[in-house]
């Protein structure tokens, strides 16, 4: 008889119920097996295999260069490390815009080849065809509005979005469109807290914020940022829960010192 404790998987339905009960949803990014396993066992509800992998894993300046094959590689590593969390994968730039058939093929490849549970894509009315077509295959879709980093060359800056009336109004409309199309949740990135709270109240699906204040249904951060691995990125919305930059630098310089001084390995650390 197995003594392993059954872990109940978080599903899109769980998230819907959490919103109804007023329970906050905790989401973080992960891109590899080892950290996904740590994040999952620590109790996270949703793991996002974000295209921020392009920045934090590959060192690119933007999220644009990462490919579908690379996202599938990261996603399948995360899925292997994950027993409880819902795993959502970003559709990378160029794999869903302006071509709903292509979007469906990209989403199917992610689901089939990585074993993930849902996809996320950026934009509102302009990607609605793609959202609807992906949903026809029974693939859950998470929307993403506000600051959408794949459009950085259109915005020209990473400043707060939707501060002006016209853009705020468009965001309200897009949130409704995505809900009506059948998205199971929405990410709102870097918009005024009051607008984000209003959108969260106006839709039935969970709204997860990043830099969108506390009035939404859940929060997401990039794992490497909240663990303090990246020292250079310091937006106001970021809370650091560790200083891994310091911890790792100290550990590695200690190792270098011990190897050079012949302190490592000692008599007990050899055969
Ligand atoms: O790619 C990513 O990490 C994201 C989050 C910032 C929401 O989309």
mmCIF file of C-alpha atoms and ligand atoms in Angstrom:
data_model
loop_
_atom_site.group_PDB
_atom_site.id
_atom_site.type_symbol
_atom_site.label_atom_id
_atom_site.label_comp_id
_atom_site.label_asym_id
_atom_site.label_seq_id
_atom_site.Cartn_x
_atom_site.Cartn_y
_atom_site.Cartn_z
ATOM 1 C CA UNK A 1 0.000 0.000 0.000
ATOM 2 C CA UNK A 2 1.350 3.393 -0.961
ATOM 3 C CA UNK A 3 1.877 5.876 1.869
ATOM 4 C CA UNK A 4 2.436 8.782 -0.502
ATOM 5 C CA UNK A 5 0.072 11.635 0.310
ATOM 6 C CA UNK A 6 -2.225 12.530 -2.596
ATOM 7 C CA UNK A 7 -1.620 16.106 -3.684
ATOM 8 C CA UNK A 8 -4.646 17.801 -5.168
ATOM 9 C CA UNK A 9 -3.768 19.616 -8.405
ATOM 10 C CA UNK A 10 -4.793 23.248 -8.733
ATOM 11 C CA UNK A 11 -7.046 23.634 -11.792
ATOM 12 C CA UNK A 12 -8.655 26.561 -13.582
ATOM 13 C CA UNK A 13 -11.782 25.666 -11.632
ATOM 14 C CA UNK A 14 -9.895 25.888 -8.316
ATOM 15 C CA UNK A 15 -8.852 29.434 -9.249
ATOM 16 C CA UNK A 16 -12.441 30.354 -10.091
ATOM 17 C CA UNK A 17 -13.575 29.017 -6.700
ATOM 18 C CA UNK A 18 -10.779 30.921 -4.952
ATOM 19 C CA UNK A 19 -12.027 34.149 -6.522
ATOM 20 C CA UNK A 20 -15.590 33.391 -5.434
ATOM 21 C CA UNK A 21 -14.447 32.730 -1.853
ATOM 22 C CA UNK A 22 -12.215 35.823 -1.812
ATOM 23 C CA UNK A 23 -9.040 33.730 -1.386
ATOM 24 C CA UNK A 24 -5.950 35.330 -2.931
ATOM 25 C CA UNK A 25 -4.056 33.423 -5.653
ATOM 26 C CA UNK A 26 -0.238 33.220 -5.452
ATOM 27 C CA UNK A 27 1.596 32.862 -8.772
ATOM 28 C CA UNK A 28 5.331 32.937 -9.585
ATOM 29 C CA UNK A 29 7.400 32.259 -12.664
ATOM 30 C CA UNK A 30 9.770 29.295 -13.006
ATOM 31 C CA UNK A 31 11.772 28.040 -15.944
ATOM 32 C CA UNK A 32 13.553 24.869 -14.794
ATOM 33 C CA UNK A 33 12.965 21.605 -12.931
ATOM 34 C CA UNK A 34 14.838 22.319 -9.670
ATOM 35 C CA UNK A 35 13.338 25.723 -8.911
ATOM 36 C CA UNK A 36 9.872 24.649 -10.089
ATOM 37 C CA UNK A 37 10.010 21.773 -7.589
ATOM 38 C CA UNK A 38 10.970 24.143 -4.759
ATOM 39 C CA UNK A 39 8.295 26.664 -5.698
ATOM 40 C CA UNK A 40 5.655 23.945 -6.061
ATOM 41 C CA UNK A 41 6.365 22.275 -2.715
ATOM 42 C CA UNK A 42 6.392 25.684 -0.994
ATOM 43 C CA UNK A 43 2.690 25.931 -1.895
ATOM 44 C CA UNK A 44 2.384 28.184 -4.939
ATOM 45 C CA UNK A 45 -0.972 27.969 -6.775
ATOM 46 C CA UNK A 46 0.149 28.794 -10.320
ATOM 47 C CA UNK A 47 3.559 28.556 -11.987
ATOM 48 C CA UNK A 48 4.004 30.716 -15.050
ATOM 49 C CA UNK A 49 6.650 29.624 -17.522
ATOM 50 C CA UNK A 50 6.971 33.227 -18.610
ATOM 51 C CA UNK A 51 8.660 34.473 -21.733
ATOM 52 C CA UNK A 52 10.637 36.522 -19.179
ATOM 53 C CA UNK A 53 12.881 33.438 -19.536
ATOM 54 C CA UNK A 54 14.218 35.407 -22.496
ATOM 55 C CA UNK A 55 15.554 38.002 -20.009
ATOM 56 C CA UNK A 56 16.409 36.067 -16.860
ATOM 57 C CA UNK A 57 17.517 32.745 -18.355
ATOM 58 C CA UNK A 58 18.967 33.771 -21.718
ATOM 59 C CA UNK A 59 20.135 37.328 -20.964
ATOM 60 C CA UNK A 60 18.242 39.029 -23.815
ATOM 61 C CA UNK A 61 17.198 42.647 -23.382
ATOM 62 C CA UNK A 62 13.554 41.926 -24.295
ATOM 63 C CA UNK A 63 11.142 38.971 -24.378
ATOM 64 C CA UNK A 64 10.988 39.011 -28.187
ATOM 65 C CA UNK A 65 13.815 36.628 -29.152
ATOM 66 C CA UNK A 66 12.690 33.513 -27.239
ATOM 67 C CA UNK A 67 11.346 30.785 -29.541
ATOM 68 C CA UNK A 68 8.496 28.307 -29.250
ATOM 69 C CA UNK A 69 10.980 25.393 -29.029
ATOM 70 C CA UNK A 70 12.813 27.143 -26.185
ATOM 71 C CA UNK A 71 9.549 27.806 -24.315
ATOM 72 C CA UNK A 72 8.593 24.140 -24.707
ATOM 73 C CA UNK A 73 11.999 23.095 -23.319
ATOM 74 C CA UNK A 74 11.540 25.331 -20.236
ATOM 75 C CA UNK A 75 7.895 24.286 -19.813
ATOM 76 C CA UNK A 76 8.566 20.547 -19.927
ATOM 77 C CA UNK A 77 11.331 20.942 -17.302
ATOM 78 C CA UNK A 78 8.908 22.851 -15.048
ATOM 79 C CA UNK A 79 6.099 20.324 -15.523
ATOM 80 C CA UNK A 80 8.428 17.495 -14.384
ATOM 81 C CA UNK A 81 9.110 19.413 -11.157
ATOM 82 C CA UNK A 82 5.529 20.185 -10.381
ATOM 83 C CA UNK A 83 2.891 18.115 -8.541
ATOM 84 C CA UNK A 84 0.359 20.652 -7.314
ATOM 85 C CA UNK A 85 0.531 23.967 -9.160
ATOM 86 C CA UNK A 86 -1.297 24.781 -12.369
ATOM 87 C CA UNK A 87 1.388 25.322 -15.044
ATOM 88 C CA UNK A 88 0.713 28.152 -17.513
ATOM 89 C CA UNK A 89 3.052 28.802 -20.452
ATOM 90 C CA UNK A 90 3.535 32.037 -22.375
ATOM 91 C CA UNK A 91 3.038 31.882 -26.129
ATOM 92 C CA UNK A 92 6.166 33.655 -27.353
ATOM 93 C CA UNK A 93 6.227 36.686 -29.638
ATOM 94 C CA UNK A 94 5.384 35.868 -33.255
ATOM 95 C CA UNK A 95 3.573 32.592 -32.559
ATOM 96 C CA UNK A 96 -0.017 33.835 -32.222
ATOM 97 C CA UNK A 97 -0.440 37.430 -33.457
ATOM 98 C CA UNK A 98 -2.341 37.959 -36.709
ATOM 99 C CA UNK A 99 -2.743 34.271 -37.474
ATOM 100 C CA UNK A 100 -5.261 32.321 -35.425
ATOM 101 C CA UNK A 101 -4.440 29.017 -37.109
ATOM 102 C CA UNK A 102 -0.775 29.496 -36.266
ATOM 103 C CA UNK A 103 -1.807 30.425 -32.720
ATOM 104 C CA UNK A 104 -3.748 27.171 -32.342
ATOM 105 C CA UNK A 105 -0.788 25.152 -33.663
ATOM 106 C CA UNK A 106 1.586 26.903 -31.219
ATOM 107 C CA UNK A 107 -0.751 26.271 -28.264
ATOM 108 C CA UNK A 108 -1.228 22.610 -29.243
ATOM 109 C CA UNK A 109 2.549 22.120 -29.468
ATOM 110 C CA UNK A 110 2.987 23.584 -25.965
ATOM 111 C CA UNK A 111 0.271 21.377 -24.453
ATOM 112 C CA UNK A 112 1.361 18.178 -26.262
ATOM 113 C CA UNK A 113 5.132 18.518 -25.958
ATOM 114 C CA UNK A 114 5.447 20.008 -22.445
ATOM 115 C CA UNK A 115 2.446 18.590 -20.575
ATOM 116 C CA UNK A 116 1.521 22.089 -19.309
ATOM 117 C CA UNK A 117 -2.063 22.948 -18.372
ATOM 118 C CA UNK A 118 -2.755 26.317 -20.023
ATOM 119 C CA UNK A 119 -1.269 29.060 -22.187
ATOM 120 C CA UNK A 120 -1.029 32.823 -21.747
ATOM 121 C CA UNK A 121 -0.898 35.468 -24.449
ATOM 122 C CA UNK A 122 -0.663 39.251 -24.534
ATOM 123 C CA UNK A 123 -3.259 41.655 -25.913
ATOM 124 C CA UNK A 124 -7.014 42.245 -26.218
ATOM 125 C CA UNK A 125 -9.217 42.865 -29.274
ATOM 126 C CA UNK A 126 -6.261 42.522 -31.656
ATOM 127 C CA UNK A 127 -5.650 38.875 -30.628
ATOM 128 C CA UNK A 128 -9.260 37.851 -30.030
ATOM 129 C CA UNK A 129 -9.363 35.563 -33.098
ATOM 130 C CA UNK A 130 -6.358 33.670 -31.763
ATOM 131 C CA UNK A 131 -7.854 33.392 -28.266
ATOM 132 C CA UNK A 132 -11.135 32.043 -29.633
ATOM 133 C CA UNK A 133 -9.448 29.544 -31.930
ATOM 134 C CA UNK A 134 -7.175 28.174 -29.174
ATOM 135 C CA UNK A 135 -10.205 27.785 -26.908
ATOM 136 C CA UNK A 136 -11.951 25.635 -29.551
ATOM 137 C CA UNK A 137 -9.314 22.956 -28.866
ATOM 138 C CA UNK A 138 -10.165 22.942 -25.153
ATOM 139 C CA UNK A 139 -6.926 24.700 -24.218
ATOM 140 C CA UNK A 140 -7.371 27.128 -21.312
ATOM 141 C CA UNK A 141 -6.167 30.661 -22.103
ATOM 142 C CA UNK A 142 -4.967 33.332 -19.663
ATOM 143 C CA UNK A 143 -5.043 36.910 -21.008
ATOM 144 C CA UNK A 144 -2.460 39.627 -20.292
ATOM 145 C CA UNK A 145 -3.241 43.366 -20.491
ATOM 146 C CA UNK A 146 -1.629 46.635 -19.416
ATOM 147 C CA UNK A 147 2.128 46.602 -19.888
ATOM 148 C CA UNK A 148 2.610 43.838 -22.430
ATOM 149 C CA UNK A 149 6.390 43.426 -22.834
ATOM 150 C CA UNK A 150 6.136 41.825 -26.293
ATOM 151 C CA UNK A 151 4.938 45.268 -27.513
ATOM 152 C CA UNK A 152 7.863 47.153 -25.977
ATOM 153 C CA UNK A 153 8.931 48.603 -29.330
ATOM 154 C CA UNK A 154 5.414 50.025 -29.797
ATOM 155 C CA UNK A 155 5.331 51.524 -26.254
ATOM 156 C CA UNK A 156 8.997 52.590 -26.318
ATOM 157 C CA UNK A 157 9.135 52.437 -22.509
ATOM 158 C CA UNK A 158 8.313 50.171 -19.540
ATOM 159 C CA UNK A 159 6.436 52.921 -17.617
ATOM 160 C CA UNK A 160 2.982 52.431 -16.041
ATOM 161 C CA UNK A 161 0.238 51.894 -18.662
ATOM 162 C CA UNK A 162 -3.404 53.037 -18.859
ATOM 163 C CA UNK A 163 -2.968 56.232 -16.830
ATOM 164 C CA UNK A 164 -4.815 58.173 -19.537
ATOM 165 C CA UNK A 165 -8.584 57.853 -19.907
ATOM 166 C CA UNK A 166 -8.494 56.504 -23.475
ATOM 167 C CA UNK A 167 -6.073 53.654 -22.730
ATOM 168 C CA UNK A 168 -7.891 52.825 -19.463
ATOM 169 C CA UNK A 169 -11.174 52.593 -21.356
ATOM 170 C CA UNK A 170 -9.603 50.287 -23.958
ATOM 171 C CA UNK A 171 -8.239 48.076 -21.183
ATOM 172 C CA UNK A 172 -11.702 47.815 -19.553
ATOM 173 C CA UNK A 173 -13.182 46.807 -22.920
ATOM 174 C CA UNK A 174 -10.407 44.271 -23.612
ATOM 175 C CA UNK A 175 -10.841 42.672 -20.178
ATOM 176 C CA UNK A 176 -14.560 42.171 -20.889
ATOM 177 C CA UNK A 177 -13.845 40.817 -24.387
ATOM 178 C CA UNK A 178 -11.348 38.280 -23.032
ATOM 179 C CA UNK A 179 -13.749 37.198 -20.299
ATOM 180 C CA UNK A 180 -16.605 36.791 -22.786
ATOM 181 C CA UNK A 181 -14.359 34.872 -25.198
ATOM 182 C CA UNK A 182 -13.742 32.340 -22.401
ATOM 183 C CA UNK A 183 -10.323 33.160 -20.884
ATOM 184 C CA UNK A 184 -10.040 31.545 -17.442
ATOM 185 C CA UNK A 185 -7.974 34.373 -15.908
ATOM 186 C CA UNK A 186 -6.247 37.657 -16.695
ATOM 187 C CA UNK A 187 -2.878 39.152 -15.832
ATOM 188 C CA UNK A 188 -2.812 42.939 -15.436
ATOM 189 C CA UNK A 189 0.695 44.364 -15.520
ATOM 190 C CA UNK A 190 1.844 47.768 -14.277
ATOM 191 C CA UNK A 191 -1.383 49.779 -14.329
ATOM 192 C CA UNK A 192 -2.924 52.067 -11.666
ATOM 193 C CA UNK A 193 -4.199 50.099 -8.640
ATOM 194 C CA UNK A 194 -7.659 51.701 -8.762
ATOM 195 C CA UNK A 195 -8.189 50.660 -12.394
ATOM 196 C CA UNK A 196 -6.964 47.110 -11.706
ATOM 197 C CA UNK A 197 -9.315 46.767 -8.716
ATOM 198 C CA UNK A 198 -12.217 48.047 -10.804
ATOM 199 C CA UNK A 199 -11.490 45.497 -13.556
ATOM 200 C CA UNK A 200 -11.180 42.678 -10.985
ATOM 201 C CA UNK A 201 -14.611 43.589 -9.603
ATOM 202 C CA UNK A 202 -16.166 43.841 -13.061
ATOM 203 C CA UNK A 203 -15.212 40.375 -14.353
ATOM 204 C CA UNK A 204 -16.044 36.929 -12.939
ATOM 205 C CA UNK A 205 -12.654 35.421 -13.832
ATOM 206 C CA UNK A 206 -9.624 35.780 -11.526
ATOM 207 C CA UNK A 207 -7.405 38.805 -12.153
ATOM 208 C CA UNK A 208 -3.733 38.397 -11.226
ATOM 209 C CA UNK A 209 -1.687 41.565 -10.850
ATOM 210 C CA UNK A 210 1.961 42.512 -11.201
ATOM 211 C CA UNK A 211 2.477 46.129 -10.271
ATOM 212 C CA UNK A 212 -1.319 46.481 -10.231
ATOM 213 C CA UNK A 213 -1.955 46.920 -6.481
ATOM 214 C CA UNK A 214 -3.718 44.814 -3.867
ATOM 215 C CA UNK A 215 -7.315 45.053 -5.106
ATOM 216 C CA UNK A 216 -6.992 42.169 -7.569
ATOM 217 C CA UNK A 217 -7.534 38.437 -6.983
ATOM 218 C CA UNK A 218 -3.901 37.368 -6.897
ATOM 219 C CA UNK A 219 -0.307 38.397 -7.448
ATOM 220 C CA UNK A 220 2.511 37.261 -9.735
ATOM 221 C CA UNK A 221 6.229 38.087 -9.604
ATOM 222 C CA UNK A 222 9.230 36.941 -11.595
ATOM 223 C CA UNK A 223 10.974 34.379 -9.355
ATOM 224 C CA UNK A 224 14.509 35.681 -9.978
ATOM 225 C CA UNK A 225 13.413 39.205 -9.031
ATOM 226 C CA UNK A 226 11.663 38.279 -5.768
ATOM 227 C CA UNK A 227 14.560 36.018 -4.743
ATOM 228 C CA UNK A 228 16.982 38.907 -5.240
ATOM 229 C CA UNK A 229 19.072 37.222 -7.944
ATOM 230 C CA UNK A 230 18.735 40.268 -10.211
ATOM 231 C CA UNK A 231 20.108 43.319 -8.421
ATOM 232 C CA UNK A 232 19.680 45.737 -11.313
ATOM 233 C CA UNK A 233 15.862 45.527 -11.568
ATOM 234 C CA UNK A 234 14.226 47.700 -8.890
ATOM 235 C CA UNK A 235 10.664 48.680 -9.789
ATOM 236 C CA UNK A 236 8.464 50.050 -7.004
ATOM 237 C CA UNK A 237 6.142 47.021 -7.135
ATOM 238 C CA UNK A 238 8.896 44.480 -6.439
ATOM 239 C CA UNK A 239 9.184 43.053 -2.913
ATOM 240 C CA UNK A 240 12.383 41.046 -2.388
ATOM 241 C CA UNK A 241 11.991 37.981 -0.172
ATOM 242 C CA UNK A 242 15.674 36.973 -0.223
ATOM 243 C CA UNK A 243 19.086 38.243 -1.227
ATOM 244 C CA UNK A 244 20.270 35.298 -3.327
ATOM 245 C CA UNK A 245 22.686 37.592 -5.143
ATOM 246 C CA UNK A 246 24.532 38.024 -1.846
ATOM 247 C CA UNK A 247 24.144 34.391 -0.759
ATOM 248 C CA UNK A 248 25.367 32.954 -4.087
ATOM 249 C CA UNK A 249 28.225 35.442 -4.478
ATOM 250 C CA UNK A 250 29.442 34.670 -0.949
ATOM 251 C CA UNK A 251 29.152 30.893 -1.479
ATOM 252 C CA UNK A 252 31.008 30.946 -4.815
ATOM 253 C CA UNK A 253 33.786 33.244 -3.580
ATOM 254 C CA UNK A 254 34.167 31.014 -0.496
ATOM 255 C CA UNK A 255 34.574 27.987 -2.772
ATOM 256 C CA UNK A 256 37.125 29.791 -4.975
ATOM 257 C CA UNK A 257 39.078 30.800 -1.848
ATOM 258 C CA UNK A 258 39.030 27.240 -0.432
ATOM 259 C CA UNK A 259 40.143 25.627 -3.717
ATOM 260 C CA UNK A 260 42.988 28.118 -4.124
ATOM 261 C CA UNK A 261 44.165 27.712 -0.531
ATOM 262 C CA UNK A 262 43.869 23.873 -0.833
ATOM 263 C CA UNK A 263 41.459 23.861 2.117
ATOM 264 C CA UNK A 264 38.927 22.022 -0.124
ATOM 265 C CA UNK A 265 38.735 19.069 -0.272
ATOM 266 C CA UNK A 266 39.921 18.052 3.217
ATOM 267 C CA UNK A 267 40.613 14.507 4.477
ATOM 268 C CA UNK A 268 36.900 13.783 5.119
ATOM 269 C CA UNK A 269 35.886 15.003 1.680
ATOM 270 C CA UNK A 270 37.814 12.390 -0.292
ATOM 271 C CA UNK A 271 37.889 8.588 -0.790
HETATM 272 O O1 LIG B 1 6.816 36.555 -18.724
HETATM 273 C C1 LIG B 1 6.478 36.847 -17.559
HETATM 274 O O2 LIG B 1 7.203 36.597 -16.581
HETATM 275 C C2 LIG B 1 5.185 37.482 -17.357
HETATM 276 C C3 LIG B 1 4.876 38.002 -15.993
HETATM 277 C C4 LIG B 1 5.625 39.247 -15.749
HETATM 278 C C5 LIG B 1 3.429 38.167 -15.778
HETATM 279 O O3 LIG B 1 4.419 37.582 -18.265
#
